[in-house]
CSV table of C-alpha atoms and ligand atoms in Angstrom, one decimal:
chain,number,residue,atom,x,y,z
A,28,MET,CA,-30.5,26.8,8.4
A,29,SER,CA,-30.6,23.3,7.0
A,30,PHE,CA,-28.1,21.7,9.3
A,31,SER,CA,-30.6,21.2,12.1
A,32,GLU,CA,-30.1,20.0,15.7
A,33,LYS,CA,-31.5,16.7,14.6
A,34,THR,CA,-29.0,16.3,11.8
A,35,LYS,CA,-26.2,17.3,14.2
A,36,GLU,CA,-27.3,14.7,16.8
A,37,ILE,CA,-27.3,11.9,14.2
A,38,TYR,CA,-23.7,12.6,13.4
A,39,GLN,CA,-22.6,13.2,17.0
A,40,ALA,CA,-24.2,9.9,18.0
A,41,GLN,CA,-22.2,8.1,15.4
A,42,LEU,CA,-18.9,9.8,16.3
A,43,ASN,CA,-19.6,9.1,20.0
A,44,ASP,CA,-20.1,5.5,19.1
A,45,ILE,CA,-16.8,5.3,17.2
A,46,GLU,CA,-15.1,6.8,20.3
A,47,ALA,CA,-16.8,4.5,22.7
A,48,LYS,CA,-15.6,1.5,20.7
A,49,GLY,CA,-12.1,2.7,21.1
A,50,ILE,CA,-11.5,3.0,17.3
A,51,PHE,CA,-11.5,6.8,17.0
A,52,LYS,CA,-8.5,7.7,14.8
A,53,GLN,CA,-6.3,10.4,16.4
A,54,GLU,CA,-3.7,11.9,14.0
A,55,ARG,CA,-0.3,12.7,15.3
A,56,LEU,CA,1.2,15.9,14.1
A,57,ILE,CA,4.6,15.6,12.4
A,58,HIS,CA,6.6,18.9,12.3
A,59,SER,CA,9.4,17.7,10.1
A,60,SER,CA,9.7,16.1,6.6
A,61,GLN,CA,9.1,12.4,6.1
A,62,ALA,CA,12.2,10.4,7.1
A,63,ALA,CA,13.7,7.8,9.4
A,64,ASP,CA,13.8,10.5,12.2
A,65,ILE,CA,10.7,12.6,12.6
A,66,GLU,CA,9.6,15.3,15.0
A,67,VAL,CA,6.2,14.5,16.4
A,68,GLU,CA,3.7,16.4,18.5
A,69,PHE,CA,1.6,13.9,20.4
A,70,PRO,CA,-0.7,14.3,22.0
A,71,GLU,CA,-1.6,17.6,20.4
A,72,GLY,CA,-0.2,20.6,22.4
A,73,SER,CA,2.7,18.6,23.9
A,74,ASP,CA,6.4,19.2,23.3
A,75,LEU,CA,7.9,18.0,20.1
A,76,LYS,CA,9.7,14.7,20.3
A,77,THR,CA,12.2,13.2,17.9
A,78,VAL,CA,11.3,9.6,17.2
A,79,ILE,CA,12.3,6.8,14.8
A,80,ASN,CA,9.6,6.2,12.2
A,81,MET,CA,8.9,2.5,11.9
A,82,CYS,CA,5.6,2.7,10.1
A,83,SER,CA,5.8,4.7,6.9
A,84,ASN,CA,5.6,3.6,3.3
A,85,ASN,CA,8.8,5.4,2.6
A,86,TYR,CA,10.4,2.0,1.7
A,87,LEU,CA,13.3,3.4,-0.3
A,88,GLY,CA,13.9,6.5,1.8
A,89,LEU,CA,13.3,8.8,-1.2
A,90,SER,CA,10.4,10.9,0.2
A,91,SER,CA,12.8,13.7,1.2
A,92,HIS,CA,15.8,12.7,-0.8
A,93,PRO,CA,17.8,15.9,-1.9
A,94,ASP,CA,17.9,14.8,-5.6
A,95,VAL,CA,14.2,14.2,-5.7
A,96,VAL,CA,13.5,17.5,-3.9
A,97,LYS,CA,15.7,19.3,-6.3
A,98,ALA,CA,14.0,17.7,-9.3
A,99,ALA,CA,10.7,18.8,-7.9
A,100,HIS,CA,12.0,22.4,-7.6
A,101,ASP,CA,13.2,22.3,-11.1
A,102,GLY,CA,9.9,21.0,-12.3
A,103,LEU,CA,8.1,23.8,-10.4
A,104,ASP,CA,10.4,26.4,-12.0
A,105,SER,CA,10.1,25.1,-15.6
A,106,ARG,CA,6.5,23.8,-15.7
A,107,GLY,CA,4.7,25.8,-13.1
A,108,TYR,CA,2.7,24.9,-10.0
A,109,GLY,CA,-0.6,23.6,-11.3
A,110,MET,CA,-2.2,22.6,-14.6
A,111,SER,CA,-5.7,23.8,-13.9
A,112,SER,CA,-7.0,21.2,-16.3
A,113,VAL,CA,-7.7,17.5,-16.8
A,114,ARG,CA,-5.4,15.7,-19.2
A,115,PHE,CA,-7.6,15.7,-22.3
A,116,ILE,CA,-8.4,19.4,-22.3
A,117,CYS,CA,-5.1,21.2,-21.6
A,118,GLY,CA,-3.5,19.3,-18.9
A,119,THR,CA,-0.9,17.1,-20.7
A,120,GLN,CA,2.6,18.4,-20.7
A,121,ASP,CA,5.6,16.8,-22.3
A,122,ILE,CA,6.7,15.5,-18.8
A,123,HIS,CA,3.4,13.7,-18.3
A,124,ASN,CA,4.1,11.7,-21.4
A,125,GLU,CA,7.7,11.2,-20.5
A,126,LEU,CA,6.7,9.8,-17.1
A,127,GLU,CA,4.2,7.4,-18.8
A,128,HIS,CA,7.0,6.1,-21.0
A,129,LYS,CA,9.4,5.8,-18.1
A,130,VAL,CA,6.9,3.8,-16.0
A,131,THR,CA,6.2,1.5,-19.0
A,132,GLU,CA,9.9,0.9,-19.4
A,133,PHE,CA,10.4,0.4,-15.6
A,134,LEU,CA,7.5,-2.1,-15.2
A,135,GLY,CA,8.2,-3.9,-18.5
A,136,THR,CA,4.7,-3.3,-19.8
A,137,GLU,CA,3.2,-2.1,-23.1
A,138,ASP,CA,1.8,1.3,-22.0
A,139,THR,CA,0.9,3.4,-19.0
A,140,ILE,CA,-1.7,6.0,-18.1
A,141,LEU,CA,-1.3,8.3,-15.1
A,142,PHE,CA,-4.1,8.8,-12.5
A,143,PRO,CA,-4.3,11.4,-9.7
A,144,SER,CA,-3.8,8.5,-7.3
A,145,CYS,CA,-3.8,4.7,-7.2
A,146,MET,CA,-7.1,4.8,-5.5
A,147,ASP,CA,-8.4,6.6,-8.6
A,148,ALA,CA,-6.7,4.1,-10.9
A,149,ASN,CA,-8.4,1.2,-9.1
A,150,THR,CA,-11.8,3.0,-9.0
A,151,GLY,CA,-11.6,3.8,-12.7
A,152,VAL,CA,-10.2,0.8,-14.4
A,153,PHE,CA,-12.8,-1.9,-14.0
A,154,GLU,CA,-15.7,0.3,-15.0
A,155,ALA,CA,-13.7,1.4,-18.1
A,156,ILE,CA,-12.9,-2.0,-19.4
A,157,LEU,CA,-15.7,-4.4,-18.3
A,158,THR,CA,-19.5,-4.8,-18.9
A,159,GLU,CA,-22.3,-6.9,-17.4
A,160,GLU,CA,-21.2,-9.8,-19.5
A,161,ASP,CA,-17.8,-10.0,-17.7
A,162,ILE,CA,-16.6,-11.3,-14.3
A,163,MET,CA,-14.1,-9.9,-11.8
A,164,ILE,CA,-12.7,-12.6,-9.5
A,165,SER,CA,-10.8,-11.0,-6.6
A,166,ASP,CA,-8.8,-12.2,-3.6
A,167,ARG,CA,-10.7,-11.7,-0.4
A,168,LEU,CA,-8.0,-9.5,1.1
A,169,VAL,CA,-7.6,-6.9,-1.7
A,170,HIS,CA,-7.2,-3.3,-0.8
A,171,ALA,CA,-10.2,-1.1,-0.1
A,172,SER,CA,-9.7,1.0,-3.2
A,173,ILE,CA,-10.0,-2.2,-5.4
A,174,ILE,CA,-13.2,-3.1,-3.6
A,175,ASP,CA,-14.5,0.4,-4.5
A,176,GLY,CA,-13.5,-0.1,-8.1
A,177,ILE,CA,-15.3,-3.4,-8.2
A,178,ARG,CA,-18.4,-1.7,-6.7
A,179,LEU,CA,-18.3,0.9,-9.5
A,180,SER,CA,-18.1,-1.6,-12.3
A,181,PRO,CA,-21.1,-3.1,-14.0
A,182,ALA,CA,-19.4,-6.5,-14.3
A,183,GLN,CA,-20.3,-9.5,-12.2
A,184,HIS,CA,-18.1,-10.2,-9.1
A,185,ASP,CA,-16.9,-13.2,-7.2
A,186,THR,CA,-14.1,-13.8,-4.8
A,187,PHE,CA,-11.6,-16.5,-3.9
A,188,LYS,CA,-10.1,-17.3,-0.5
A,189,HIS,CA,-6.9,-15.4,0.2
A,190,SER,CA,-4.1,-16.8,-1.9
A,191,ASN,CA,-5.9,-20.1,-2.3
A,192,MET,CA,-5.1,-21.3,-5.8
A,193,ASP,CA,-7.5,-24.4,-5.7
A,194,HIS,CA,-10.3,-22.1,-4.8
A,195,LEU,CA,-9.3,-19.6,-7.5
A,196,GLU,CA,-9.3,-22.5,-10.1
A,197,LYS,CA,-12.8,-23.5,-9.0
A,198,LYS,CA,-14.1,-20.0,-9.5
A,199,LEU,CA,-12.4,-19.8,-12.9
A,200,GLN,CA,-14.2,-23.1,-13.8
A,201,LEU,CA,-17.5,-21.8,-12.4
A,202,HIS,CA,-17.3,-18.6,-14.6
A,203,VAL,CA,-15.8,-20.2,-17.7
A,204,ASP,CA,-18.7,-19.0,-19.9
A,205,LYS,CA,-18.3,-15.3,-19.1
A,206,ARG,CA,-17.1,-13.1,-21.9
A,207,LEU,CA,-14.1,-11.5,-20.2
A,208,LYS,CA,-12.6,-12.7,-16.9
A,209,VAL,CA,-10.2,-10.7,-14.7
A,210,VAL,CA,-8.4,-12.2,-11.7
A,211,ILE,CA,-7.7,-9.4,-9.2
A,212,THR,CA,-5.0,-9.3,-6.5
A,213,ASP,CA,-2.7,-7.1,-4.5
A,214,GLY,CA,1.0,-7.9,-5.3
A,215,VAL,CA,2.1,-7.6,-1.7
A,216,PHE,CA,-0.7,-7.5,0.9
A,217,SER,CA,-0.4,-4.4,3.0
A,218,MET,CA,-1.6,-5.8,6.4
A,219,ASP,CA,0.3,-9.1,6.4
A,220,GLY,CA,3.2,-8.4,4.1
A,221,ASP,CA,2.7,-11.6,2.1
A,222,THR,CA,3.2,-11.9,-1.6
A,223,ALA,CA,0.6,-13.1,-4.1
A,224,LYS,CA,1.4,-16.4,-5.9
A,225,LEU,CA,1.6,-14.6,-9.2
A,226,ASP,CA,3.4,-17.5,-11.0
A,227,GLN,CA,0.5,-19.9,-10.3
A,228,MET,CA,-2.1,-17.2,-10.9
A,229,ALA,CA,-0.5,-16.4,-14.3
A,230,ASP,CA,-0.7,-20.1,-15.2
A,231,LEU,CA,-4.3,-20.4,-14.2
A,232,CYS,CA,-5.2,-17.2,-16.0
A,233,GLU,CA,-3.6,-18.5,-19.2
A,234,LYS,CA,-5.4,-21.9,-18.8
A,235,TYR,CA,-8.8,-20.3,-18.4
A,236,ASP,CA,-8.3,-17.3,-20.7
A,237,ALA,CA,-8.6,-14.7,-17.9
A,238,MET,CA,-6.7,-11.4,-17.5
A,239,LEU,CA,-4.5,-10.9,-14.5
A,240,PHE,CA,-4.7,-7.7,-12.5
A,241,VAL,CA,-2.1,-6.8,-9.8
A,242,ASP,CA,-2.0,-3.8,-7.5
A,243,ASP,CA,1.7,-3.4,-6.8
A,244,SER,CA,1.5,-0.3,-4.6
A,245,HIS,CA,3.5,-2.0,-1.8
A,246,SER,CA,6.0,-3.5,-4.2
A,247,SER,CA,6.9,-1.1,-7.1
A,248,GLY,CA,10.5,0.1,-6.7
A,249,PHE,CA,11.8,-2.5,-4.3
A,250,ILE,CA,10.3,-6.0,-4.7
A,251,GLY,CA,12.2,-8.2,-7.2
A,252,LYS,CA,15.9,-8.3,-8.0
A,253,THR,CA,15.8,-4.9,-9.7
A,254,GLY,CA,12.8,-3.5,-7.8
A,255,ARG,CA,10.2,-3.8,-10.7
A,256,GLY,CA,7.6,-5.4,-8.4
A,257,THR,CA,6.0,-8.7,-7.6
A,258,HIS,CA,5.9,-9.7,-11.3
A,259,GLU,CA,9.7,-9.6,-11.3
A,260,LYS,CA,9.9,-11.5,-8.0
A,261,CYS,CA,7.6,-14.2,-9.2
A,262,GLY,CA,9.1,-14.5,-12.6
A,263,VAL,CA,6.0,-13.4,-14.6
A,264,MET,CA,7.1,-10.1,-16.2
A,265,GLY,CA,5.1,-9.6,-19.4
A,266,ARG,CA,2.4,-12.0,-18.1
A,267,VAL,CA,0.5,-9.6,-15.9
A,268,ASP,CA,-2.1,-7.8,-18.1
A,269,ILE,CA,-2.9,-4.9,-15.8
A,270,ILE,CA,-0.7,-3.4,-13.1
A,271,THR,CA,-1.8,-0.5,-10.9
A,272,THR,CA,0.6,1.2,-8.6
A,273,THR,CA,1.1,4.4,-6.6
A,274,PHE,CA,3.8,7.1,-6.6
A,275,GLY,CA,2.7,7.8,-3.0
A,276,LYS,CA,4.8,5.1,-1.3
A,277,ALA,CA,8.3,3.9,-2.4
A,278,LEU,CA,8.4,6.0,-5.6
A,279,GLY,CA,8.9,9.4,-3.8
A,280,GLY,CA,5.8,9.3,-1.6
A,281,ALA,CA,4.1,12.4,-2.9
A,282,SER,CA,1.0,11.3,-4.8
A,283,GLY,CA,-0.2,9.9,-8.1
A,284,GLY,CA,-0.8,6.5,-9.5
A,285,CYS,CA,-1.2,4.7,-12.8
A,286,VAL,CA,-2.6,1.8,-14.8
A,287,SER,CA,0.1,0.0,-16.7
A,288,GLY,CA,-0.2,-3.0,-19.0
A,289,ARG,CA,-1.8,-4.0,-22.3
A,290,ARG,CA,-1.9,-1.2,-24.8
A,291,GLU,CA,-5.7,-1.6,-25.4
A,292,ILE,CA,-6.5,-1.6,-21.7
A,293,VAL,CA,-4.5,1.7,-21.3
A,294,GLU,CA,-6.3,3.2,-24.3
A,295,MET,CA,-9.7,2.2,-22.9
A,296,CYS,CA,-8.8,4.0,-19.7
A,297,ARG,CA,-7.8,7.1,-21.6
A,298,GLN,CA,-11.1,7.1,-23.3
A,299,LYS,CA,-13.4,6.1,-20.5
A,300,ALA,CA,-12.0,6.0,-17.0
A,301,ARG,CA,-13.9,8.6,-15.0
A,302,PRO,CA,-11.2,9.6,-12.4
A,303,TYR,CA,-8.8,10.2,-15.4
A,304,LEU,CA,-11.3,12.2,-17.4
A,305,PHE,CA,-12.8,14.2,-14.6
A,306,SER,CA,-10.1,14.8,-12.0
A,307,ASN,CA,-7.1,17.1,-12.4
A,308,THR,CA,-3.7,16.3,-13.9
A,309,ILE,CA,-0.9,15.3,-11.5
A,310,ALA,CA,1.0,18.5,-10.7
A,311,PRO,CA,4.2,19.1,-12.7
A,312,VAL,CA,6.2,19.3,-9.5
A,313,VAL,CA,5.2,15.7,-8.6
A,314,VAL,CA,5.8,14.4,-12.1
A,315,SER,CA,9.3,15.9,-12.1
A,316,GLY,CA,10.0,14.2,-8.7
A,317,VAL,CA,8.8,10.8,-9.8
A,318,LEU,CA,10.9,11.1,-13.0
A,319,ARG,CA,14.0,11.6,-10.9
A,320,VAL,CA,13.0,8.7,-8.6
A,321,LEU,CA,12.8,6.4,-11.6
A,322,ASP,CA,16.2,7.6,-12.8
A,323,ILE,CA,17.7,6.8,-9.4
A,324,LEU,CA,16.2,3.3,-9.4
A,325,SER,CA,17.3,2.6,-13.0
A,326,GLN,CA,20.9,3.6,-12.2
A,327,SER,CA,21.5,1.2,-9.3
A,328,THR,CA,19.7,-1.3,-7.1
A,329,GLU,CA,21.6,0.0,-4.0
A,330,ARG,CA,18.5,1.2,-2.2
A,331,ARG,CA,16.4,-1.9,-2.7
A,332,ASP,CA,19.4,-4.0,-1.7
A,333,LYS,CA,19.9,-2.0,1.5
A,334,LEU,CA,16.2,-2.3,2.2
A,335,GLU,CA,16.5,-6.1,1.8
A,336,LYS,CA,19.4,-6.2,4.3
A,337,ASN,CA,17.6,-4.0,6.7
A,338,THR,CA,14.5,-6.2,6.5
A,339,GLU,CA,16.5,-9.3,7.2
A,340,TYR,CA,18.2,-7.8,10.2
A,341,TRP,CA,14.8,-6.6,11.6
A,342,ARG,CA,12.9,-9.8,11.1
A,343,GLN,CA,15.8,-11.9,12.5
A,344,GLY,CA,16.2,-9.5,15.5
A,345,LEU,CA,12.5,-9.6,16.4
A,346,THR,CA,12.3,-13.4,16.0
A,347,GLU,CA,15.3,-14.0,18.2
A,348,ALA,CA,13.8,-11.6,20.8
A,349,GLY,CA,10.8,-13.9,20.9
A,350,PHE,CA,8.1,-12.0,19.1
A,351,VAL,CA,5.4,-13.6,17.0
A,352,LEU,CA,5.7,-12.3,13.5
A,353,LYS,CA,3.7,-12.8,10.3
A,354,GLU,CA,5.8,-15.0,8.1
A,355,GLY,CA,7.2,-13.3,5.0
A,356,ASP,CA,10.2,-11.6,3.4
A,357,THR,CA,8.9,-8.1,2.5
A,358,PRO,CA,9.6,-4.9,4.5
A,359,ILE,CA,6.1,-5.1,6.0
A,360,VAL,CA,6.8,-6.9,9.3
A,361,PRO,CA,3.7,-7.3,11.5
A,362,VAL,CA,4.4,-7.9,15.2
A,363,MET,CA,1.4,-9.9,16.4
A,364,LEU,CA,-0.2,-8.9,19.7
A,365,PHE,CA,-3.7,-10.2,19.0
A,366,ASN,CA,-5.4,-8.1,21.7
A,367,ALA,CA,-6.4,-4.6,20.6
A,368,LYS,CA,-5.7,-2.9,23.9
A,369,LEU,CA,-2.3,-4.5,24.2
A,370,ALA,CA,-1.5,-3.2,20.7
A,371,GLN,CA,-2.5,0.3,21.8
A,372,ASP,CA,-0.5,0.1,25.0
A,373,PHE,CA,2.5,-1.3,23.2
A,374,SER,CA,2.4,1.5,20.7
A,375,ARG,CA,2.2,4.1,23.4
A,376,ASP,CA,5.1,2.5,25.3
A,377,LEU,CA,7.2,2.4,22.2
A,378,TYR,CA,6.6,6.1,21.7
A,379,THR,CA,7.9,6.8,25.2
A,380,GLU,CA,11.0,4.9,24.1
A,381,GLY,CA,11.4,7.1,21.0
A,382,ILE,CA,9.9,4.7,18.5
A,383,TYR,CA,6.9,5.6,16.3
A,384,ALA,CA,4.9,2.5,15.3
A,385,ILE,CA,1.1,2.4,15.3
A,386,GLY,CA,-1.2,-0.4,16.6
A,387,PHE,CA,-3.6,-1.9,14.1
A,388,PHE,CA,-6.8,-3.6,15.3
A,389,PHE,CA,-10.3,-4.2,14.2
A,390,PRO,CA,-11.8,-3.1,11.8
A,391,VAL,CA,-8.4,-2.5,10.0
A,392,VAL,CA,-7.4,-6.1,10.6
A,393,PRO,CA,-9.7,-9.0,11.6
A,394,ASN,CA,-10.9,-9.2,15.2
A,395,GLY,CA,-8.3,-10.9,17.5
A,396,GLN,CA,-5.4,-10.1,15.1
A,397,ALA,CA,-4.3,-6.8,16.6
A,398,ARG,CA,-0.7,-6.0,15.8
A,399,ILE,CA,2.0,-3.4,15.4
A,400,ARG,CA,2.7,-3.2,11.7
A,401,THR,CA,6.4,-2.2,11.3
A,402,GLN,CA,7.7,-1.1,7.9
A,403,ILE,CA,11.4,-1.1,7.1
A,404,SER,CA,13.0,1.6,5.0
A,405,ALA,CA,16.3,2.0,3.1
A,406,GLY,CA,16.3,5.3,5.0
A,407,HIS,CA,16.9,3.4,8.2
A,408,GLU,CA,20.6,3.2,9.3
A,409,MET,CA,21.8,0.4,11.5
A,410,HIS,CA,21.7,2.6,14.6
A,411,HIS,CA,17.9,3.2,14.0
A,412,LEU,CA,17.2,-0.5,13.8
A,413,GLU,CA,19.3,-1.3,16.8
A,414,LYS,CA,17.6,1.4,18.9
A,415,ALA,CA,14.2,0.2,17.7
A,416,LEU,CA,15.0,-3.4,18.4
A,417,ALA,CA,16.1,-2.5,21.9
A,418,ALA,CA,12.9,-0.6,22.5
A,419,PHE,CA,10.7,-3.5,21.2
A,420,LYS,CA,12.5,-5.8,23.6
A,421,LYS,CA,12.1,-3.5,26.6
A,422,VAL,CA,8.4,-3.0,25.9
A,423,GLY,CA,7.9,-6.7,25.1
A,424,GLU,CA,9.5,-7.6,28.4
A,425,LYS,CA,7.3,-5.1,30.3
A,426,HIS,CA,4.2,-6.7,28.8
A,427,ASP,CA,5.7,-10.2,29.4
A,428,ILE,CA,5.1,-11.5,25.9
A,429,LEU,CA,8.7,-12.4,24.8
A,430,GLY,CA,9.1,-16.0,23.9
A,431,LYS,CA,5.3,-16.6,24.2
A,432,THR,CA,3.3,-18.3,21.6
A,433,LYS,CA,0.1,-17.0,20.0
A,434,GLN,CA,-2.0,-19.2,22.4
A,435,GLU,CA,0.0,-18.0,25.4
A,436,ILE,CA,-0.4,-14.3,24.5
A,437,ILE,CA,-4.2,-14.8,24.0
A,438,ALA,CA,-4.5,-16.7,27.2
A,439,GLN,CA,-2.8,-13.8,29.0
A,440,TYR,CA,-4.6,-10.9,27.4
A,441,GLY,CA,-7.7,-12.3,25.8
A,442,LEU,CA,-8.9,-11.3,22.4
B,502,LIG,C1,-1.9,2.8,-0.7
B,502,LIG,C2,-2.6,1.9,-1.7
B,502,LIG,C3,-3.4,2.4,-2.6
B,502,LIG,C4,-3.8,3.9,-2.7
B,502,LIG,O1,-2.7,4.6,-3.3
B,502,LIG,P1,-2.9,6.2,-3.4
B,502,LIG,O2,-2.0,6.5,-4.6
B,502,LIG,O3,-2.5,6.7,-2.1
B,502,LIG,O4,-4.3,6.4,-3.7
B,502,LIG,C5,-4.0,1.5,-3.5
B,502,LIG,N1,-3.8,0.2,-3.4
B,502,LIG,C6,-3.0,-0.3,-2.5
B,502,LIG,C7,-2.8,-1.8,-2.4
B,502,LIG,C8,-2.4,0.5,-1.6
B,502,LIG,O5,-1.6,0.0,-0.6
């Protein structure tokens, strides 16, 4: 046997260490489909409880929408369950091409290539399009999957301070002699809910002859007047060279992702991106579901409009109740608690009140910035939001933090 006692002990020690630090991730079992109301078993073995979900990426409430489910069924019936192939061997159906065209149209780009996930899109794209002569300049708070993509690329790498345009310009000047330059950012940042300054970034990129890369996973489908994403919100449609996004959040929530943008970039990915070449085609059932999602979004902005209204109500309600929020206008609304244990206790008390919202603390967010990250959905009705708000107030009162400033909360609970 090669898995010796010694090997086992090495792993057990690391797992014990994670547990001792209080950062062991415990999954809560959901027994229903993804929606505003979910049935949860927590802790494992306890009775099921129906709670309001305030922390999913189901921004448009489409994850279990009957039309999307039906389209997925139809796709299953007409194109089968699995492709058992990568795209370039025998894994490209008509609907895969159709989805690529529809995404291109929706995002207002030149071309699109599907990936098994946005994580795969991000890990594949930089290696496919850059060499040692090139430079990647990324915001310091980009998503983990982008960081992995940067690691896998042979190109040189530098960073700029989060959303700091002066610092970005300095870095562009520093690297002015590199062959190709790519400025890399998230569109909406997932932990704080703030939006990248894409208008200024596009200007800088044009001034210094750099490409602009935006990961719009937390934007596609609902940010901007017609939900195209942060490029629409910031008025730079057509000026972002590379957009990556996921179908695993607002766009149905199943799985899959893509690279969309300049025709040559997409073609380079088709020829060279390893997660595209060496990982299986997105299942037809998922492709059919996403096609239906894009139809729904193209017909009306009703869902993203409702999401915007819900978000306004939620931000205003929490602010009036006296919580410290991260500033912003996206459906990601972090309620700042600063102390990690307070965030855990707060989350547990919310659960008792029938509200499902998870505490985030180091290492997911910086030390001393623990929070409950709430996420609003078009699937929330007013009664959900009212109940959730009442619960937040009750739990906030219990912990005596309503109306307190950041400094006061830290003085009370420590970091
Ligand atoms: C969720 C997320 C991803 C990963 O998307 P998957 O399709 O689930 O792999 C990538 N980038 C960002 C910014 C994300 O938020």
